[in-house]
JSON list of C-alpha atoms in Angstrom, two decimals:
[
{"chain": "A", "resi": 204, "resn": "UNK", "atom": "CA", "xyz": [71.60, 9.98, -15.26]},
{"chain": "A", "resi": 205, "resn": "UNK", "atom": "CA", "xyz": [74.56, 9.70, -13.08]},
{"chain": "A", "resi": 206, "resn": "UNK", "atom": "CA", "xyz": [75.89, 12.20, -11.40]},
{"chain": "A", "resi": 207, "resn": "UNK", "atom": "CA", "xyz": [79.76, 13.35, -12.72]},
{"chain": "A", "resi": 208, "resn": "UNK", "atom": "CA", "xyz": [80.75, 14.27, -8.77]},
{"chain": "A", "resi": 209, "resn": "UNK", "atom": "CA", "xyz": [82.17, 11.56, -7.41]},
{"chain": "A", "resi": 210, "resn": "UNK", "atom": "CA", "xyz": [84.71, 10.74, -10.34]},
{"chain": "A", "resi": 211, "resn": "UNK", "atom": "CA", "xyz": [85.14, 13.92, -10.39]},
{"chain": "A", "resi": 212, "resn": "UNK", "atom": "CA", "xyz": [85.77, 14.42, -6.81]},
{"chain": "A", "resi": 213, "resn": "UNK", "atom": "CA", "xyz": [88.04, 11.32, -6.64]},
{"chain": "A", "resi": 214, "resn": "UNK", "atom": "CA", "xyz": [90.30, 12.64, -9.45]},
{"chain": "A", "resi": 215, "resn": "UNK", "atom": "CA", "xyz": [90.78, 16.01, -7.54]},
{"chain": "A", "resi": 216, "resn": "UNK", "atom": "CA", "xyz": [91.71, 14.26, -4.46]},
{"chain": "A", "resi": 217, "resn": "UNK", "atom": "CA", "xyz": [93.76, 12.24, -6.48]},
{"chain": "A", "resi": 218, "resn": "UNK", "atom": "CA", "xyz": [96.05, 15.57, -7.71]},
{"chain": "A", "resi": 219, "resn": "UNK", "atom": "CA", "xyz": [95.50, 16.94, -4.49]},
{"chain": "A", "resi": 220, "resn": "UNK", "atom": "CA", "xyz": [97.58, 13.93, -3.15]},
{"chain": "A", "resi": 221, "resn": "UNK", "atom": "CA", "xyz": [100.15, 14.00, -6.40]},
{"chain": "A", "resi": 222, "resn": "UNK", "atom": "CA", "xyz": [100.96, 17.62, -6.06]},
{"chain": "A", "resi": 223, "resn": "UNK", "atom": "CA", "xyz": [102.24, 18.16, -3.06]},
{"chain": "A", "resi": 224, "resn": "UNK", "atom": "CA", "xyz": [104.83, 14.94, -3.53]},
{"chain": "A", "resi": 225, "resn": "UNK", "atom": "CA", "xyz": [105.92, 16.29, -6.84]},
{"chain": "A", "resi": 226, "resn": "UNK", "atom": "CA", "xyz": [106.08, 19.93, -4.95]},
{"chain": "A", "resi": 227, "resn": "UNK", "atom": "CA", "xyz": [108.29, 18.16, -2.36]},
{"chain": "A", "resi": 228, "resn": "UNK", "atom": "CA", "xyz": [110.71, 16.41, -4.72]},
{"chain": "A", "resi": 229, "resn": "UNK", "atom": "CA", "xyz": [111.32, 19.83, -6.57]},
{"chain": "A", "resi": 230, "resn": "UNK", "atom": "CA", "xyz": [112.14, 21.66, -3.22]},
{"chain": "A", "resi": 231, "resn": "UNK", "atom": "CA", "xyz": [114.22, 19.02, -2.52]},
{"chain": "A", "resi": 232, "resn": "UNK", "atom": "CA", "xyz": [116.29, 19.21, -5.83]},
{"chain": "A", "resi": 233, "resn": "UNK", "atom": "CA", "xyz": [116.82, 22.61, -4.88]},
{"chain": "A", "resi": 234, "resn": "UNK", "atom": "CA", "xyz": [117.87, 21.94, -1.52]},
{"chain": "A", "resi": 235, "resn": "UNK", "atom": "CA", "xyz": [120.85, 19.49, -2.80]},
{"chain": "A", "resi": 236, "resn": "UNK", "atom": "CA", "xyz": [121.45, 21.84, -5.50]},
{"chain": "A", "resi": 237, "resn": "UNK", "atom": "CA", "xyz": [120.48, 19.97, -8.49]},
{"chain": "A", "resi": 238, "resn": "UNK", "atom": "CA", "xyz": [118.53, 23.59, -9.41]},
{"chain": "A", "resi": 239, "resn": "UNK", "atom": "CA", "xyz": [121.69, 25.02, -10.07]},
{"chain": "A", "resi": 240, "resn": "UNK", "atom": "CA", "xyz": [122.69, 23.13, -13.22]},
{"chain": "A", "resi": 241, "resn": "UNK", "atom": "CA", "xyz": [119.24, 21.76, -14.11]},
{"chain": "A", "resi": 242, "resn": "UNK", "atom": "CA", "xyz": [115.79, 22.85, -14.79]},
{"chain": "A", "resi": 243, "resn": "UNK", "atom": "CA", "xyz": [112.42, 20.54, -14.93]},
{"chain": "A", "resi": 244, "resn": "UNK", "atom": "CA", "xyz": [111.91, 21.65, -18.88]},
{"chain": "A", "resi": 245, "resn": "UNK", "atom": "CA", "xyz": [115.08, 23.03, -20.60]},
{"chain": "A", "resi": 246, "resn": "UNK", "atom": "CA", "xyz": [118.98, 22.21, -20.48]},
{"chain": "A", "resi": 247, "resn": "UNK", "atom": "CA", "xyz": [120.88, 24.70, -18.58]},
{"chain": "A", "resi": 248, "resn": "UNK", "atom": "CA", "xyz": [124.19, 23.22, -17.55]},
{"chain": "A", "resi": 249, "resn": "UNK", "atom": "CA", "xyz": [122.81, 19.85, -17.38]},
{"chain": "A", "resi": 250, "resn": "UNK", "atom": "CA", "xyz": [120.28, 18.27, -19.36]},
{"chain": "A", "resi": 251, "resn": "UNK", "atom": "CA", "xyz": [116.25, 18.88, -18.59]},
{"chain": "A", "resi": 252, "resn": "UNK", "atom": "CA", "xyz": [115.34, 16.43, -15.78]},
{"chain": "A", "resi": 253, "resn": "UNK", "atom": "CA", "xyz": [111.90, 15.90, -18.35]},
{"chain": "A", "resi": 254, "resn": "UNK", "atom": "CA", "xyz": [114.76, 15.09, -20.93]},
{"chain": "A", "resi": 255, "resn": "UNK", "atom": "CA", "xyz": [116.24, 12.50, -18.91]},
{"chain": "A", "resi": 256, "resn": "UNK", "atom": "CA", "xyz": [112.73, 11.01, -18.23]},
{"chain": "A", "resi": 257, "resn": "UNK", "atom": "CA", "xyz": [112.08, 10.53, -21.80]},
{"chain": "A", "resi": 258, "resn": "UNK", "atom": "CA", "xyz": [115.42, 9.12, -22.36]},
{"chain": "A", "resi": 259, "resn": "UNK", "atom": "CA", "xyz": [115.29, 6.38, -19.83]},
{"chain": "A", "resi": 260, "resn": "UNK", "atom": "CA", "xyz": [111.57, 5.83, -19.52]},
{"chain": "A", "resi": 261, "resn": "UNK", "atom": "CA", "xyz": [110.52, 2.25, -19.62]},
{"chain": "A", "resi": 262, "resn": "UNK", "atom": "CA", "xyz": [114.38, 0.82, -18.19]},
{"chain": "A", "resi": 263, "resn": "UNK", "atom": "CA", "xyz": [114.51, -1.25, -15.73]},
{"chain": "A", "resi": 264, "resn": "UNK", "atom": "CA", "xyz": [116.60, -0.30, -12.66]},
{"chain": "A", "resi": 265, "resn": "UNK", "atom": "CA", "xyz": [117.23, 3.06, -13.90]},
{"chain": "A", "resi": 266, "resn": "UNK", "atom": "CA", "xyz": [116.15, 4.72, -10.93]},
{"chain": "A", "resi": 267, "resn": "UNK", "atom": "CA", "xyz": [118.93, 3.16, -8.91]},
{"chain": "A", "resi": 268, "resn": "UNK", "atom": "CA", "xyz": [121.75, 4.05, -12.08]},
{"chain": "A", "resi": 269, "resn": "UNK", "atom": "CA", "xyz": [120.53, 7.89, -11.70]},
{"chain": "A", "resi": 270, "resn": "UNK", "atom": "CA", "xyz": [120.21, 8.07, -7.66]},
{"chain": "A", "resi": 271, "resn": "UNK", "atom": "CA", "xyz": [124.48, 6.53, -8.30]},
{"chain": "A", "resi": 272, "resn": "UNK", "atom": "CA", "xyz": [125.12, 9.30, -10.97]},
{"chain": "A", "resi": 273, "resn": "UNK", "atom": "CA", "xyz": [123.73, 11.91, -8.42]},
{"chain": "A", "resi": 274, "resn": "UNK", "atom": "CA", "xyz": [125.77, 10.47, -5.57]},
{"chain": "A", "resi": 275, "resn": "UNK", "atom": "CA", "xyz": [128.63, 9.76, -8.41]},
{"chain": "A", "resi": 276, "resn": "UNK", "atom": "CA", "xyz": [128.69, 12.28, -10.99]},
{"chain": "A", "resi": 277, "resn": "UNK", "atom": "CA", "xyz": [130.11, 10.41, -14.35]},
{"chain": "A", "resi": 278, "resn": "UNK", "atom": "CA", "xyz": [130.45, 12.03, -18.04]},
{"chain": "A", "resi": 279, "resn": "UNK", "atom": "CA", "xyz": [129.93, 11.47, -21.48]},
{"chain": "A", "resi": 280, "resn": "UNK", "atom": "CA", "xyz": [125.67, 10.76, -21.99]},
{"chain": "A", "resi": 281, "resn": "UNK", "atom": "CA", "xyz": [124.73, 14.67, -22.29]},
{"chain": "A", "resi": 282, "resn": "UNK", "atom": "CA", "xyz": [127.66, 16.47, -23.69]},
{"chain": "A", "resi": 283, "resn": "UNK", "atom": "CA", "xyz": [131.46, 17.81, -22.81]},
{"chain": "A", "resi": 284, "resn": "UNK", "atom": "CA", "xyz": [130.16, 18.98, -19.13]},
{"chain": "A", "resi": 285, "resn": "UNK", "atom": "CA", "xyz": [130.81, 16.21, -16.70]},
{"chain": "A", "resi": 286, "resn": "UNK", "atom": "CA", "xyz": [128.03, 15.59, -13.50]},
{"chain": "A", "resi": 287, "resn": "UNK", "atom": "CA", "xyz": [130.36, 16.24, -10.37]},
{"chain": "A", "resi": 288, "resn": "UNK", "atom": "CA", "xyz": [129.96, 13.78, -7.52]},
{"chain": "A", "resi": 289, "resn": "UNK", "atom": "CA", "xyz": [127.41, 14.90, -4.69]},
{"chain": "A", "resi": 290, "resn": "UNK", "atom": "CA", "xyz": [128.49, 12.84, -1.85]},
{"chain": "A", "resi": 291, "resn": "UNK", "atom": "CA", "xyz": [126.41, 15.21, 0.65]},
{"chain": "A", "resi": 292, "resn": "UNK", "atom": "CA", "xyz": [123.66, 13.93, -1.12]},
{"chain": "A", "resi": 293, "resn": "UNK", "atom": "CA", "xyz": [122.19, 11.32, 1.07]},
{"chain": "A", "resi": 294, "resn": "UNK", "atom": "CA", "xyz": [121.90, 7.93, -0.66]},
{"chain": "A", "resi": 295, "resn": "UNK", "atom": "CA", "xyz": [117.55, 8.22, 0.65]},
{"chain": "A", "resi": 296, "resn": "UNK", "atom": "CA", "xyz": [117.47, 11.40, -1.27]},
{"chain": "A", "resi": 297, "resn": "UNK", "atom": "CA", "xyz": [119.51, 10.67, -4.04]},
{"chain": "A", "resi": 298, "resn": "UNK", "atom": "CA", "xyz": [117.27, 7.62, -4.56]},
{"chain": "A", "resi": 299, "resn": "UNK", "atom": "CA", "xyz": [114.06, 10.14, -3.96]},
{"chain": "A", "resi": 300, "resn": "UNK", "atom": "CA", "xyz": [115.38, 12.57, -6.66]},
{"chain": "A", "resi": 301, "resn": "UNK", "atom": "CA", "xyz": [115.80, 9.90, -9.26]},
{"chain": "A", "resi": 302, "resn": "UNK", "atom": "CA", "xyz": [112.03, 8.58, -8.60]},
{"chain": "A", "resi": 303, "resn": "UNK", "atom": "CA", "xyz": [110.76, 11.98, -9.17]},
{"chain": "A", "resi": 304, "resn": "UNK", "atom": "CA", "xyz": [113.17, 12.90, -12.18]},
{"chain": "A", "resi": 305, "resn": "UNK", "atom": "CA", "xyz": [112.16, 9.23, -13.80]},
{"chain": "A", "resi": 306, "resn": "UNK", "atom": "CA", "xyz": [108.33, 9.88, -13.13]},
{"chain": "A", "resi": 307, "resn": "UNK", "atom": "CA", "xyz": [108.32, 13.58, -15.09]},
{"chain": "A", "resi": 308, "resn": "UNK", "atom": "CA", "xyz": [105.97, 13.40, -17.55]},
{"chain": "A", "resi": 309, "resn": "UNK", "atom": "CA", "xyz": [107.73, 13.65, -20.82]}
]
C-alpha cells in the first residue's frame, strides 16, 4: 500500500505557498483602500470582489480592464454608485489587485 504522505505533504506545501500571496493581495487592498467600499464576500458600497470574479471569470484581458477601472473609476456595471478614480494607485498594484480579485474563488 502506498503511503498518503507525500501527496499529502505536497498539497500542504502547496497552500502553504497560496496563502500567504492571497494574504498579501488582501493587505494590499486595504492599503489602497479598496476595503473601504468593498468586501471579499458581500456588496458594501461596491460590489463583492468574489462577485466580480464570477462575473468576469473566463474573459480574456479582463485583468488589465479591472487594474484601468481601479486606476480609472467608471460607472454604470454595479448600480447608481460610480468607482472614483484611484490615481495613487500604482499601475503594478492596480494590475496586482485585479489578479487577485479575478482569481477569488467564486
Amino acid at each position: 500500500m502506498k503511503s498518503p504522505l507525500l501527496p499529502c505533504s505536497a498539497i500542504a506545501l502547496l497552500l502553504a505557498i497560496a496563502a500567504p500571496a492571497a494574504r498579501a493581495d488582501e493587505t494590499l487592498a486595504r492599503q489602497r483602500n479598496c476595503m473601504a467600499c468593498h468586501t471579499v464576500e458581500r456588496k458594501v458600497v461596491g460590489p463583492a470582489f468574489k462577485a466580480v470574479a464570477a462575473k468576469y471569470a473566463g474573459q480574456k484581458g479582463m485583468a488589465d480592464v479591472l487594474a484601468r477601472k481601479i486606476r480609472q473609476g467608471g460607472g454604470g456595471v454595479w448600480g447608481p454608485v460610480p468607482m472614483p478614480a484611484n490615481p495613487q494607485v500604482s499601475e503594478a498594484d492596480a494590475k496586482q489587485l485585479a489578479g487577485w480579485i479575478l482569481g477569488l474563488p467564486h
